[in-house]
mmCIF file of C-alpha atoms in Angstrom:
data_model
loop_
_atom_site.group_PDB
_atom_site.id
_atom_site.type_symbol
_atom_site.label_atom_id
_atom_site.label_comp_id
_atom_site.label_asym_id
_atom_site.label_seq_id
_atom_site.Cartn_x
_atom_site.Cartn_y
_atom_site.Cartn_z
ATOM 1 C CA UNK A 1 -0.740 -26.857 2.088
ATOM 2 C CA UNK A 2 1.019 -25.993 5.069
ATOM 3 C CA UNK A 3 4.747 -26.411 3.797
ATOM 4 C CA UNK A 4 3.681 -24.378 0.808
ATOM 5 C CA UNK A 5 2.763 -21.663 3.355
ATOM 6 C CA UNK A 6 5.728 -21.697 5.195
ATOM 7 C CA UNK A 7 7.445 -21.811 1.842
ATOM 8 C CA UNK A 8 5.654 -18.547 0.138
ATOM 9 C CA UNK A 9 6.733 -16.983 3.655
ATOM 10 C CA UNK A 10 10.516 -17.757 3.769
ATOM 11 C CA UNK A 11 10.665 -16.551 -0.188
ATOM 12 C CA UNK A 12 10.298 -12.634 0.627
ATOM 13 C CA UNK A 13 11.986 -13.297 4.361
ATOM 14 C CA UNK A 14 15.092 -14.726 1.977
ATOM 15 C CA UNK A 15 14.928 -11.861 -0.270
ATOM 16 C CA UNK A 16 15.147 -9.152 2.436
ATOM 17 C CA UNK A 17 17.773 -11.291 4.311
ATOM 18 C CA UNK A 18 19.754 -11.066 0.841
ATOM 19 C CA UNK A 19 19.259 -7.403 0.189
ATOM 20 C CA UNK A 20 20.487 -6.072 3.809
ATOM 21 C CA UNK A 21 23.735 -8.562 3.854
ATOM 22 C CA UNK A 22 24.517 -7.210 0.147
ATOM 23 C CA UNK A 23 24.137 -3.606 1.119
ATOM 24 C CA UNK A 24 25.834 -3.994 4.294
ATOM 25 C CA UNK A 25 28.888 -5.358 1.952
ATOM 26 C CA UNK A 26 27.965 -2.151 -0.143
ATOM 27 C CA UNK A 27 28.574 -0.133 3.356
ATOM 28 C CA UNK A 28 31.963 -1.812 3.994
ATOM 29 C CA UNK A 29 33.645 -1.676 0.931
ATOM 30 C CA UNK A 30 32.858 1.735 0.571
ATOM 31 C CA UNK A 31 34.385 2.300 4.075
ATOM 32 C CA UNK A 32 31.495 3.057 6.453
ATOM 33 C CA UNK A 33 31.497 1.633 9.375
ATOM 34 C CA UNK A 34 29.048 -1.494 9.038
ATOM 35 C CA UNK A 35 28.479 -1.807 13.464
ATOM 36 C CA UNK A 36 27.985 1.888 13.307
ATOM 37 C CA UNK A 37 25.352 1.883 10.754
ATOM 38 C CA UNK A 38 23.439 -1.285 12.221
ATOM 39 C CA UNK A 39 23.668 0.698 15.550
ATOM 40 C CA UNK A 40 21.987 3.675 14.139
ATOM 41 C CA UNK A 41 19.292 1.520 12.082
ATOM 42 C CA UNK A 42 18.464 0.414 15.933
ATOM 43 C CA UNK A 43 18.763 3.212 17.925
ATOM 44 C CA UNK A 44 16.683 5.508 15.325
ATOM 45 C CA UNK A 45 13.582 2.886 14.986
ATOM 46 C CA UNK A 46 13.599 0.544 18.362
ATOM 47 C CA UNK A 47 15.836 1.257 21.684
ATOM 48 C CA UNK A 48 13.828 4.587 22.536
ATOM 49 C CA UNK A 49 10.438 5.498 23.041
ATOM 50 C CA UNK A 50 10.661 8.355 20.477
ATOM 51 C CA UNK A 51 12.400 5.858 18.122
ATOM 52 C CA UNK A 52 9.387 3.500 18.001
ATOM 53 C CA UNK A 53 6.782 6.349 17.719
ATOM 54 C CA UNK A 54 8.707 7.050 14.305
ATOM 55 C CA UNK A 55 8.866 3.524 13.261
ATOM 56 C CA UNK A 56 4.783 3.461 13.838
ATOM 57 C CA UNK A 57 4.339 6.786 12.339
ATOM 58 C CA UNK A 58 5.976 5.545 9.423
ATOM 59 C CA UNK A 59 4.335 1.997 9.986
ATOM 60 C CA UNK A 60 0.611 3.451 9.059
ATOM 61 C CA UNK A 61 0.489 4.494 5.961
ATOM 62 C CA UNK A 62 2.519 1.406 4.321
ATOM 63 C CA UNK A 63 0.504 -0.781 5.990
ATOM 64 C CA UNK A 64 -3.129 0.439 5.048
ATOM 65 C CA UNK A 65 -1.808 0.841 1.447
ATOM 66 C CA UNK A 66 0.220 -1.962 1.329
ATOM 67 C CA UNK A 67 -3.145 -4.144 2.613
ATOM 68 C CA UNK A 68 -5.396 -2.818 -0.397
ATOM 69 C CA UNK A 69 -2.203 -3.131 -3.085
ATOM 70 C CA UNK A 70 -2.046 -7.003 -1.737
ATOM 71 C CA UNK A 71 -5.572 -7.639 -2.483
ATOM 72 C CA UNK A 72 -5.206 -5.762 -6.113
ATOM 73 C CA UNK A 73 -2.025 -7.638 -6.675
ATOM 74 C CA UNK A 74 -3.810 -10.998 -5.369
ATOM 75 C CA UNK A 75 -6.161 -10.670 -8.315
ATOM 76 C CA UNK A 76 -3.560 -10.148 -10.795
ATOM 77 C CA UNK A 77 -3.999 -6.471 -11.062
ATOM 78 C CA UNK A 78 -0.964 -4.449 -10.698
ATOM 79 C CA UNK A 79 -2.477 -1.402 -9.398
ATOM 80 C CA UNK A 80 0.545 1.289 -8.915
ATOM 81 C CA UNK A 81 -1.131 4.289 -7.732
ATOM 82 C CA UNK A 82 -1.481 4.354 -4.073
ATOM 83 C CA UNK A 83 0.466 7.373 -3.818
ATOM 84 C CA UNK A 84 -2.180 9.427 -5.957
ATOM 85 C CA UNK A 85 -5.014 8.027 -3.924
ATOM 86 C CA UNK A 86 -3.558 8.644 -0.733
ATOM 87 C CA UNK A 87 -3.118 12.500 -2.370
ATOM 88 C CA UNK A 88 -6.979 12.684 -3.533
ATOM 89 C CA UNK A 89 -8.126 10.984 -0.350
ATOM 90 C CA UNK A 90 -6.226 13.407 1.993
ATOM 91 C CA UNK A 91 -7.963 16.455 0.151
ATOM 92 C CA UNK A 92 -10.876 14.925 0.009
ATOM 93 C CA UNK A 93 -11.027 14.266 4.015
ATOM 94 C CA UNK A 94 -9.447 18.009 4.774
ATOM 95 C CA UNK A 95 -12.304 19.885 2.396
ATOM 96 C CA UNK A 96 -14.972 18.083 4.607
ATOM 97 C CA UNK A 97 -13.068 19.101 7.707
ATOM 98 C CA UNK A 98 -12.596 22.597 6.719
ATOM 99 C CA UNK A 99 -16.113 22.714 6.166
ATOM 100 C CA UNK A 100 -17.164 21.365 9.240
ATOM 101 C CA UNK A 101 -15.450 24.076 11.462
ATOM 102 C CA UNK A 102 -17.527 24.596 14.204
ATOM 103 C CA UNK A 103 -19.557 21.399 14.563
ATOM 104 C CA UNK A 104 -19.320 18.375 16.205
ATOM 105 C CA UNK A 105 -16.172 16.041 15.562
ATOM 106 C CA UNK A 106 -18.457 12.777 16.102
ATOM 107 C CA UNK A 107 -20.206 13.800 12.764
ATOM 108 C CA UNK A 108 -17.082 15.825 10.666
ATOM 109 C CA UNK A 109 -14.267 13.319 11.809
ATOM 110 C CA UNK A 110 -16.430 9.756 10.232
ATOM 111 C CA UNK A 111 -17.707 12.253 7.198
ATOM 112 C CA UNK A 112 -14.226 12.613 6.446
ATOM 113 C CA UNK A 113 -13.062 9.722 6.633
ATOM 114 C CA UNK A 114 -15.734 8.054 4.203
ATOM 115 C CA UNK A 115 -14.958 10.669 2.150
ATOM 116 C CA UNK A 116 -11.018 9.638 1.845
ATOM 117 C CA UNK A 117 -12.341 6.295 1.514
ATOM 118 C CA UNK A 118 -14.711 7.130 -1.614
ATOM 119 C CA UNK A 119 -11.937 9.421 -3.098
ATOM 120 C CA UNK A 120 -9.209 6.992 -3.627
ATOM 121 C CA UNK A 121 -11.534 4.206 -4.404
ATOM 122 C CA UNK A 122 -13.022 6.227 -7.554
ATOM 123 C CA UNK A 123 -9.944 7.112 -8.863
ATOM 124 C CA UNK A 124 -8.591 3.915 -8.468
ATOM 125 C CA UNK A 125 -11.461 2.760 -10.400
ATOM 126 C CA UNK A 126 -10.301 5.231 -13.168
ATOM 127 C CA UNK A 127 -7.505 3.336 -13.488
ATOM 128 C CA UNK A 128 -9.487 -0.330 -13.297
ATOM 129 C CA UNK A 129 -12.185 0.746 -15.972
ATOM 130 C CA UNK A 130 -9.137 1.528 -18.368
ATOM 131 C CA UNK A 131 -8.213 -1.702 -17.621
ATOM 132 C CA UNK A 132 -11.225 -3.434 -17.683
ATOM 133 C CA UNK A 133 -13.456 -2.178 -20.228
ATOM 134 C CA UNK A 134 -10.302 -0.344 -22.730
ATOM 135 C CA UNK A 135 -7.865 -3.166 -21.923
ATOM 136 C CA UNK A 136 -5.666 -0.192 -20.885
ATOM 137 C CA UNK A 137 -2.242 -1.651 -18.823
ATOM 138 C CA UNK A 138 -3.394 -0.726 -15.479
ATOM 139 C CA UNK A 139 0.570 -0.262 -14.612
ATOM 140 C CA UNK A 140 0.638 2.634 -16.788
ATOM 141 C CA UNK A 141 -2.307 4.108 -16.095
ATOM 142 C CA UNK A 142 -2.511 4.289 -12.286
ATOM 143 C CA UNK A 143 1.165 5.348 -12.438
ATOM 144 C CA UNK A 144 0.141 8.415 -14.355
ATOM 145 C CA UNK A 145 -2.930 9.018 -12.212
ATOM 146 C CA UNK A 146 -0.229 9.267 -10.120
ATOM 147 C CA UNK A 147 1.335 12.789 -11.556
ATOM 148 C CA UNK A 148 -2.330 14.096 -12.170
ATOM 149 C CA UNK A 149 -3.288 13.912 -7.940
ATOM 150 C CA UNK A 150 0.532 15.502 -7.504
ATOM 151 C CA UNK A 151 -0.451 18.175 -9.834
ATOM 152 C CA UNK A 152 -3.799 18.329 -7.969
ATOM 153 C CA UNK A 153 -2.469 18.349 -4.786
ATOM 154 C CA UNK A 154 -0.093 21.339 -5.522
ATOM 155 C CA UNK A 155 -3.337 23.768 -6.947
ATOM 156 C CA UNK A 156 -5.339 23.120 -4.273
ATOM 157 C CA UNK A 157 -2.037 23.791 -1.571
ATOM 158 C CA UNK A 158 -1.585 26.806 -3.597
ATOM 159 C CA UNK A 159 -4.812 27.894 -4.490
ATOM 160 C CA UNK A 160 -8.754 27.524 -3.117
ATOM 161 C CA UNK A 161 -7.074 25.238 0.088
ATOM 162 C CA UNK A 162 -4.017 28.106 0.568
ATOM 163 C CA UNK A 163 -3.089 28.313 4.045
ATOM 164 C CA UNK A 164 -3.407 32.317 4.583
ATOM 165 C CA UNK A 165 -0.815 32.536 7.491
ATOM 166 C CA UNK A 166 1.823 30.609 4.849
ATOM 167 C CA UNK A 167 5.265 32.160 4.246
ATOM 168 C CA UNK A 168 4.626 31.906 0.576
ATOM 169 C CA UNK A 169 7.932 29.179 0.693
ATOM 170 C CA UNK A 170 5.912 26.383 0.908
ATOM 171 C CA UNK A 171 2.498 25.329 -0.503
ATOM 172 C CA UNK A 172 0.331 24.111 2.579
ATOM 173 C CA UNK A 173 -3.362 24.073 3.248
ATOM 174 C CA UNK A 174 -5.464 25.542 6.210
ATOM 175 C CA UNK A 175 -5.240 23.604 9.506
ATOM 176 C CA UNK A 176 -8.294 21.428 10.502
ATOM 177 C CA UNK A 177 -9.795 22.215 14.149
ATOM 178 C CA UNK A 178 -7.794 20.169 16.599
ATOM 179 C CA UNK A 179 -10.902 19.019 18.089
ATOM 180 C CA UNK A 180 -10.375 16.846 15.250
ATOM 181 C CA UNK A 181 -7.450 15.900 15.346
ATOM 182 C CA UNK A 182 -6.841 12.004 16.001
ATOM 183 C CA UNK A 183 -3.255 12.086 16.922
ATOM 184 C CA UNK A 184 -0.757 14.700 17.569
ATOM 185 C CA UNK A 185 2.323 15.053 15.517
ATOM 186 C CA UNK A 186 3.875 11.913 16.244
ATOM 187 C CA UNK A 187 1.299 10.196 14.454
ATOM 188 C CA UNK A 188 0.353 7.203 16.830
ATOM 189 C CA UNK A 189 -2.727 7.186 18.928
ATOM 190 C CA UNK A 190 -5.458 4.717 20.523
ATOM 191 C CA UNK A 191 -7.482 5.798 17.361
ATOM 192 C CA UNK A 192 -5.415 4.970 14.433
ATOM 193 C CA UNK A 193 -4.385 2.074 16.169
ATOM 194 C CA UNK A 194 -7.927 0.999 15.944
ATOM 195 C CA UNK A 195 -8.194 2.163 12.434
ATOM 196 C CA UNK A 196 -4.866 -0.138 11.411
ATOM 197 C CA UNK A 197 -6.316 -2.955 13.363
ATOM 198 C CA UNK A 198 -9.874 -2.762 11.986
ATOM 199 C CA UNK A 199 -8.653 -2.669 8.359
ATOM 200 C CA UNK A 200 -6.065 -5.611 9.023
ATOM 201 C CA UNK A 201 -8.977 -7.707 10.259
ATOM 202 C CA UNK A 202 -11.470 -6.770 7.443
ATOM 203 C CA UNK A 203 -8.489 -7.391 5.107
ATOM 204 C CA UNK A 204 -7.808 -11.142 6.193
ATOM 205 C CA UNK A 205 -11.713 -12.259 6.481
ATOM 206 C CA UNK A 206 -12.076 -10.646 3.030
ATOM 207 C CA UNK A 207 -9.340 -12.818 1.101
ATOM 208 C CA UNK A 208 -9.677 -15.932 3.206
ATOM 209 C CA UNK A 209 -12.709 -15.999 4.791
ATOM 210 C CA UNK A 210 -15.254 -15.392 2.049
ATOM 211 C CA UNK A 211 -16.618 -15.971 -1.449
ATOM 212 C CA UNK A 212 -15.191 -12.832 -2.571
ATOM 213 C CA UNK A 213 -12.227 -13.709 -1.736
ATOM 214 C CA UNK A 214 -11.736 -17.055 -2.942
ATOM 215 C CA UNK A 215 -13.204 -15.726 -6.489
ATOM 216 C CA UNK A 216 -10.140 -12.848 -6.164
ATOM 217 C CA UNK A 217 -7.732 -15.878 -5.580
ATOM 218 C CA UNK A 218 -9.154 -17.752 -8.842
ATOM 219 C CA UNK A 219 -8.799 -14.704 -10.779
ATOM 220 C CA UNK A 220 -5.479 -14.156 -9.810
ATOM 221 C CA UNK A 221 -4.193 -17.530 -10.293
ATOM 222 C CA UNK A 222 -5.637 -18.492 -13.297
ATOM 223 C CA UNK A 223 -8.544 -15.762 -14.960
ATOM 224 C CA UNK A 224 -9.233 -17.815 -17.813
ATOM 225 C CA UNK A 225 -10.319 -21.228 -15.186
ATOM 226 C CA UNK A 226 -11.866 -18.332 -13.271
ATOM 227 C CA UNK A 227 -14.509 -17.327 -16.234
ATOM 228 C CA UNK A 228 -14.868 -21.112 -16.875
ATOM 229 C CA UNK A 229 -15.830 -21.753 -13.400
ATOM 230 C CA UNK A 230 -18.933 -18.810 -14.086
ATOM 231 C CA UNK A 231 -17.038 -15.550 -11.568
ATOM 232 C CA UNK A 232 -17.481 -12.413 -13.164
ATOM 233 C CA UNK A 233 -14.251 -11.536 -13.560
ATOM 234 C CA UNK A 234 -14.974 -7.796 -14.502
ATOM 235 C CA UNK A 235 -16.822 -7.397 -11.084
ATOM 236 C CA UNK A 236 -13.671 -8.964 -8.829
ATOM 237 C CA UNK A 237 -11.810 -6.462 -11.112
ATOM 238 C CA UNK A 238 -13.678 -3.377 -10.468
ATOM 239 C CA UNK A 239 -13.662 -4.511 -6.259
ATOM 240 C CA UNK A 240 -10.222 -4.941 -5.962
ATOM 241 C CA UNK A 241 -9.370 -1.307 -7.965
ATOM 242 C CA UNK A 242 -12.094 0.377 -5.787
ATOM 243 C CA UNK A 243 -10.718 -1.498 -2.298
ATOM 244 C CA UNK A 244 -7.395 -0.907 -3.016
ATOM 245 C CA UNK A 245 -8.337 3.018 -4.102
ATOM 246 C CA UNK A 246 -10.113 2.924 -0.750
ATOM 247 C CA UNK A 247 -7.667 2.164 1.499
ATOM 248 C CA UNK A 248 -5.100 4.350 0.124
ATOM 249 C CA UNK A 249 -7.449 7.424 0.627
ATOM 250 C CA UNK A 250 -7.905 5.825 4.441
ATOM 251 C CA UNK A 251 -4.572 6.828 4.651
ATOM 252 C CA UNK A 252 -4.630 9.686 3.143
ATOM 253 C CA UNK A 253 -7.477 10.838 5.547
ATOM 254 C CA UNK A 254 -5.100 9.380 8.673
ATOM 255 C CA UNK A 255 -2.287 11.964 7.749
ATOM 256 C CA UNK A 256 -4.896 14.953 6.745
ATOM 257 C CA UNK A 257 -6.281 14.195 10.569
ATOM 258 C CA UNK A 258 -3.062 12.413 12.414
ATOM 259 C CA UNK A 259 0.283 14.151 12.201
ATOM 260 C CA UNK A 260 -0.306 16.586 9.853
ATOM 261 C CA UNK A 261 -3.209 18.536 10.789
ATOM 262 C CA UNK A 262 -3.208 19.893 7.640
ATOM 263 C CA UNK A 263 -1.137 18.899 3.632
ATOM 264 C CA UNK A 264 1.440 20.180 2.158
ATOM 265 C CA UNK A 265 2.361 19.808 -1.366
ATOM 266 C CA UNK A 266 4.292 16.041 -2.247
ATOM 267 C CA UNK A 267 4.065 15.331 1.315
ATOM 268 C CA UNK A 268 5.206 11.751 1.759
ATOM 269 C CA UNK A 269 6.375 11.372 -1.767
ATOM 270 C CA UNK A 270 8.142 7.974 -1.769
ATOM 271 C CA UNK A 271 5.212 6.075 0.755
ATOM 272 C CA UNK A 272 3.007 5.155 -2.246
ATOM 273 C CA UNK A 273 5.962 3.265 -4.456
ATOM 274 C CA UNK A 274 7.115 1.201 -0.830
ATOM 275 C CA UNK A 275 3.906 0.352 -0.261
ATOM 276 C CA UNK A 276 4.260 -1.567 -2.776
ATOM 277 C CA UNK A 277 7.386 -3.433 -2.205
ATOM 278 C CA UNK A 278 5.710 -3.962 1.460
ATOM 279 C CA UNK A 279 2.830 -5.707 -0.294
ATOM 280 C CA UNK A 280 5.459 -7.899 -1.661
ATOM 281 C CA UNK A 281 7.716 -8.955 1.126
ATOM 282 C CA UNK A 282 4.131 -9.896 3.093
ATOM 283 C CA UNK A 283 3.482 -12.484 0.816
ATOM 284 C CA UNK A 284 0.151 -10.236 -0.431
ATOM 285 C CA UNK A 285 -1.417 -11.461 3.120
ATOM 286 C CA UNK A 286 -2.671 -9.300 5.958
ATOM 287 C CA UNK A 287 -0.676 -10.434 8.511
ATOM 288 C CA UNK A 288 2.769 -10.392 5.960
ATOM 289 C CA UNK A 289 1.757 -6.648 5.076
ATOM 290 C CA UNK A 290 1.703 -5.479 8.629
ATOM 291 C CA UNK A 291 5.160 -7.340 9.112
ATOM 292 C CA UNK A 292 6.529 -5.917 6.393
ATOM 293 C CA UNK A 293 4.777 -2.557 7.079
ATOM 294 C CA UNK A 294 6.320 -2.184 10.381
ATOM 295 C CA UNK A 295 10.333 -3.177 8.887
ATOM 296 C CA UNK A 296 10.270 -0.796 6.394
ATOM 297 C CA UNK A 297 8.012 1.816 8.958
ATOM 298 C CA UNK A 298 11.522 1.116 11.017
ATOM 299 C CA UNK A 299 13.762 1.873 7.976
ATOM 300 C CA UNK A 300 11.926 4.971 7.418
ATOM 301 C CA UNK A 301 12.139 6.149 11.059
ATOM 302 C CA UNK A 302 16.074 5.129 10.507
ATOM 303 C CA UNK A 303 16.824 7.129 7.820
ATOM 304 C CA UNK A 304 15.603 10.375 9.346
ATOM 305 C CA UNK A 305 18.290 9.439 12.355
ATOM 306 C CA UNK A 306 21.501 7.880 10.744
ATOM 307 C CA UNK A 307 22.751 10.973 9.392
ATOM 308 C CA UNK A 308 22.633 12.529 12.952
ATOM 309 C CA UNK A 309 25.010 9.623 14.053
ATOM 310 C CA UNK A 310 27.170 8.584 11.418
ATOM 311 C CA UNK A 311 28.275 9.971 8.323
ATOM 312 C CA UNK A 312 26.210 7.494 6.254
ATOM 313 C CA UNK A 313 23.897 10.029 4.098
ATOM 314 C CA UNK A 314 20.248 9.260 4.077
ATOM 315 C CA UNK A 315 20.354 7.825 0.674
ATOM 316 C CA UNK A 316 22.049 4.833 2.308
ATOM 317 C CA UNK A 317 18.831 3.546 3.727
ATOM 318 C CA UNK A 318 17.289 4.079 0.233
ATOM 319 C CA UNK A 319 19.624 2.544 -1.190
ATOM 320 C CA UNK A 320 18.516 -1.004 1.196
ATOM 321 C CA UNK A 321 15.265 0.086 0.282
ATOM 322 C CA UNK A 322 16.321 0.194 -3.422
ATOM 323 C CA UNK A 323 17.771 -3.343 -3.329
ATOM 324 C CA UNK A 324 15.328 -4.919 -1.442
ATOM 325 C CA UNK A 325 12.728 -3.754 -4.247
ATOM 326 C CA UNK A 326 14.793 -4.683 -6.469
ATOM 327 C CA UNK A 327 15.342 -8.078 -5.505
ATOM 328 C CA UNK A 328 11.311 -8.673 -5.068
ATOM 329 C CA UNK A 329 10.731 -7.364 -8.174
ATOM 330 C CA UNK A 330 13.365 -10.166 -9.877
ATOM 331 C CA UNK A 331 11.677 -12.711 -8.171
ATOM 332 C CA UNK A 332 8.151 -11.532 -9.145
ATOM 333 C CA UNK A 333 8.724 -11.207 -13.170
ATOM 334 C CA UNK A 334 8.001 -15.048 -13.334
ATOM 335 C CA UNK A 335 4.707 -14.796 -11.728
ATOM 336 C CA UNK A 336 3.781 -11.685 -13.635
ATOM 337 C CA UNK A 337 4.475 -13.254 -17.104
ATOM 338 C CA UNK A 338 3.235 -16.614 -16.005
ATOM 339 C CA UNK A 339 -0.396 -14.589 -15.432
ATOM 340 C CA UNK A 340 -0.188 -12.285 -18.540
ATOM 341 C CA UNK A 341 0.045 -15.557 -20.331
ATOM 342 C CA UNK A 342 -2.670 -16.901 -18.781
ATOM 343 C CA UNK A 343 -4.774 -14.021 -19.677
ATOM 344 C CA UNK A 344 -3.895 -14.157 -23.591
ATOM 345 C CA UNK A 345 -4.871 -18.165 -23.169
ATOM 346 C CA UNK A 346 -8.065 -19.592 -25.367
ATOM 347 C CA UNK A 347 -10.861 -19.968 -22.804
ATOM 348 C CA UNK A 348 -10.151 -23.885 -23.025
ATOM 349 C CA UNK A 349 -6.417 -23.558 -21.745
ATOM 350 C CA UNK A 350 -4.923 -23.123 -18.391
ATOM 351 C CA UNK A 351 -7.921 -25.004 -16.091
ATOM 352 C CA UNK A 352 -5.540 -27.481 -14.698
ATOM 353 C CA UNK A 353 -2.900 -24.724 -13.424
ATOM 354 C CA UNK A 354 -6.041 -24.346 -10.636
ATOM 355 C CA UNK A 355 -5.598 -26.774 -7.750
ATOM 356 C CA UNK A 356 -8.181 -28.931 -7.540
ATOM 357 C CA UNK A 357 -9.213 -27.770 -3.788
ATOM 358 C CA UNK A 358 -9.408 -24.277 -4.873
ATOM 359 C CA UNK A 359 -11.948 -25.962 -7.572
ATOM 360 C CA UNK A 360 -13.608 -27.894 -4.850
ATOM 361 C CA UNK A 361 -13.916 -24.676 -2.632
ATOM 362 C CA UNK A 362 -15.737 -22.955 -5.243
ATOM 363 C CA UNK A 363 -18.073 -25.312 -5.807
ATOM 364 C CA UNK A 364 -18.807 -26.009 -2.055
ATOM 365 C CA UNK A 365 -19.450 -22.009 -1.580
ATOM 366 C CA UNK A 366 -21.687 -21.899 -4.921
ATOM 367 C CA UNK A 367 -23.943 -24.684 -4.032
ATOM 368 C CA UNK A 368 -24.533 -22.898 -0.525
#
């Protein structure tokens, strides 16, 4: 169990390790200066104290979406849409600030957040009851929920949430109170740290530490052995849309309340879509997300800086970005079309691709 572990861990580490020594190559042949570039990558996400409050800044968002797209993806669902439910969760947690100008910040700032949190878990669940009930691919339709909370986002910047000290050249909303507030601009405080931890921990007792989450593990592995074994498959589905949903609008509220102070239309655009290649290259664990979540929270941090320092544009980080996604998402096609034939089996097929101690778990936690 443990070399299969260690194995599952060293698969995404490989990948990565693959996809920064081929774009590195990329970087030579095309006649940038490879020790340059490295040197940037470093000096704009680690060697200074500004450096590493962009790399956490970065770091926050991919890792609370990236925890609730590993638990989707750990069930077999292929939920796609953090980036909306970030958007509806961030609106959701400003409206409840802007209405609570004036009172106390122990009762608007939790509102708020529970808000975000109930936000991006029902329109996740948009996407899961499609799935679940329509047979909808969830793929598709969480991807287009996607361009509805972008379209969203950009009436309620421009219209009922208009900031009215704007310059008319850029949507943006009113500023909460920053009594509120739970960082400054850099993004990194005591309190989201708290936040990041908390949802971590909750994160890792819920997939390995519970009934639920041995039932989402069955599910994923094998659906069919999962309805055989008596787990309500529809009800795992609709948890792992509506947790997923959920912590995408925690993040949401985090930037509404952390850096921003306030939203601006297509803020963040390209977090949602990593967040899912973080999920990925953690292995869909808790403790692989934040990994993960803080490398490409440093690549982030490193493309805002490179261009200062070298002439390497910022699309050369997205491109390592690009390949490293790229790469994962090679590797995952097997698993993905090993599951959607497991779904399409006869209820009588597929029990013996379940180990037998995942069986035995089950049964031990039933008879409890």
């Amino acid at each position: 169990m443990i070399a299969g572990r260690v194995r599952g861990a060293l698969r995404p580490l490989s990948v990565v390790v693959m996809a920064i020594a081929l774009v590195l190559l990329i970087y030579g042949l095309l006649g940038y200066s490879v020790t340059a570039v490295v040197d940037g990558v470093l000096a704009g996400s680690v060697t200074s104290l500004p450096a590493a409050e962009q790399t956490l800044r970065w770091t926050v968002p991919l890792l609370l979406m990236g925890l609730g797209i590993a638990v989707a993806f750990k069930a077999g669902y292929f939920n796609v849409g953090a980036q909306g439910q970030m958007y509806v969760g961030a609106m959701a947690s400003l409206v409840v600030g802007l209405w609570g100008d004036g009172r106390a910040p122990v009762l608007v700032v939790p509102l708020a957040f529970v808000a975000a949190v109930l936000a991006g878990a029902v329109w996740s669940l948009a996407a899961g009851l499609l799935r679940l009930l329509l047979g909808a691919d969830e793929v598709v339709t969480s991807l287009m929920l996607n361009f509805v909370a972008v379209l969203l986002l950009q009436w309620a910047t421009s219209g009922p949430l208009k900031s009215r000290a704007g310059t008319g050249q850029a949507a943006t909303t009113e500023s909460i109170d920053a009594g509120y507030r739970i960082s400054s601009s850099t993004g990194t405080s005591l309190s989201i740290f708290v936040i990041c931890a908390g949802a971590v921990a909750v994160t890792a007792i819920l997939v390995n530490s519970t009934r639920t989450g041995l039932e989402i593990s069955l599910v994923g592995r094998n659906p069919v052995m999962a309805r055989w074994q008596g787990i309500n498959s529809t009800g795992v589905g609709l948890l792992v849309f509506a947790f997923s949903g959920g912590c995408a609008g925690l993040a949401g509220a985090v930037e509404a309340f952390g850096p921003a102070g306030s939203l601006r239309a297509g803020f963040s655009p390209q977090v949602g879509f990593m967040a899912v290649v973080v999920a990925l290259v953690g292995g869909l664990g808790a403790f692989g997300v934040l990994l993960a979540a803080v490398f490409f929270g440093a690549l982030r941090a490193a493309s805002l800086y490179l261009p200062v320092v070298t002439d390497l544009p910022q699309s050369g980080i997205d491109l390592l970005s690009g390949a490293i996604a790229l790469l994962i998402t090679v590797t995952a096609v097997p698993v993905v079309r090993r599951r959607q034939r497991r779904r399409r089996a006869p209820s009588t097929d597929g029990a013996s691709d379940v180990p037998d101690r995942l069986v035995a778990q089950h049964r031990e936690v039933v008879t409890r």
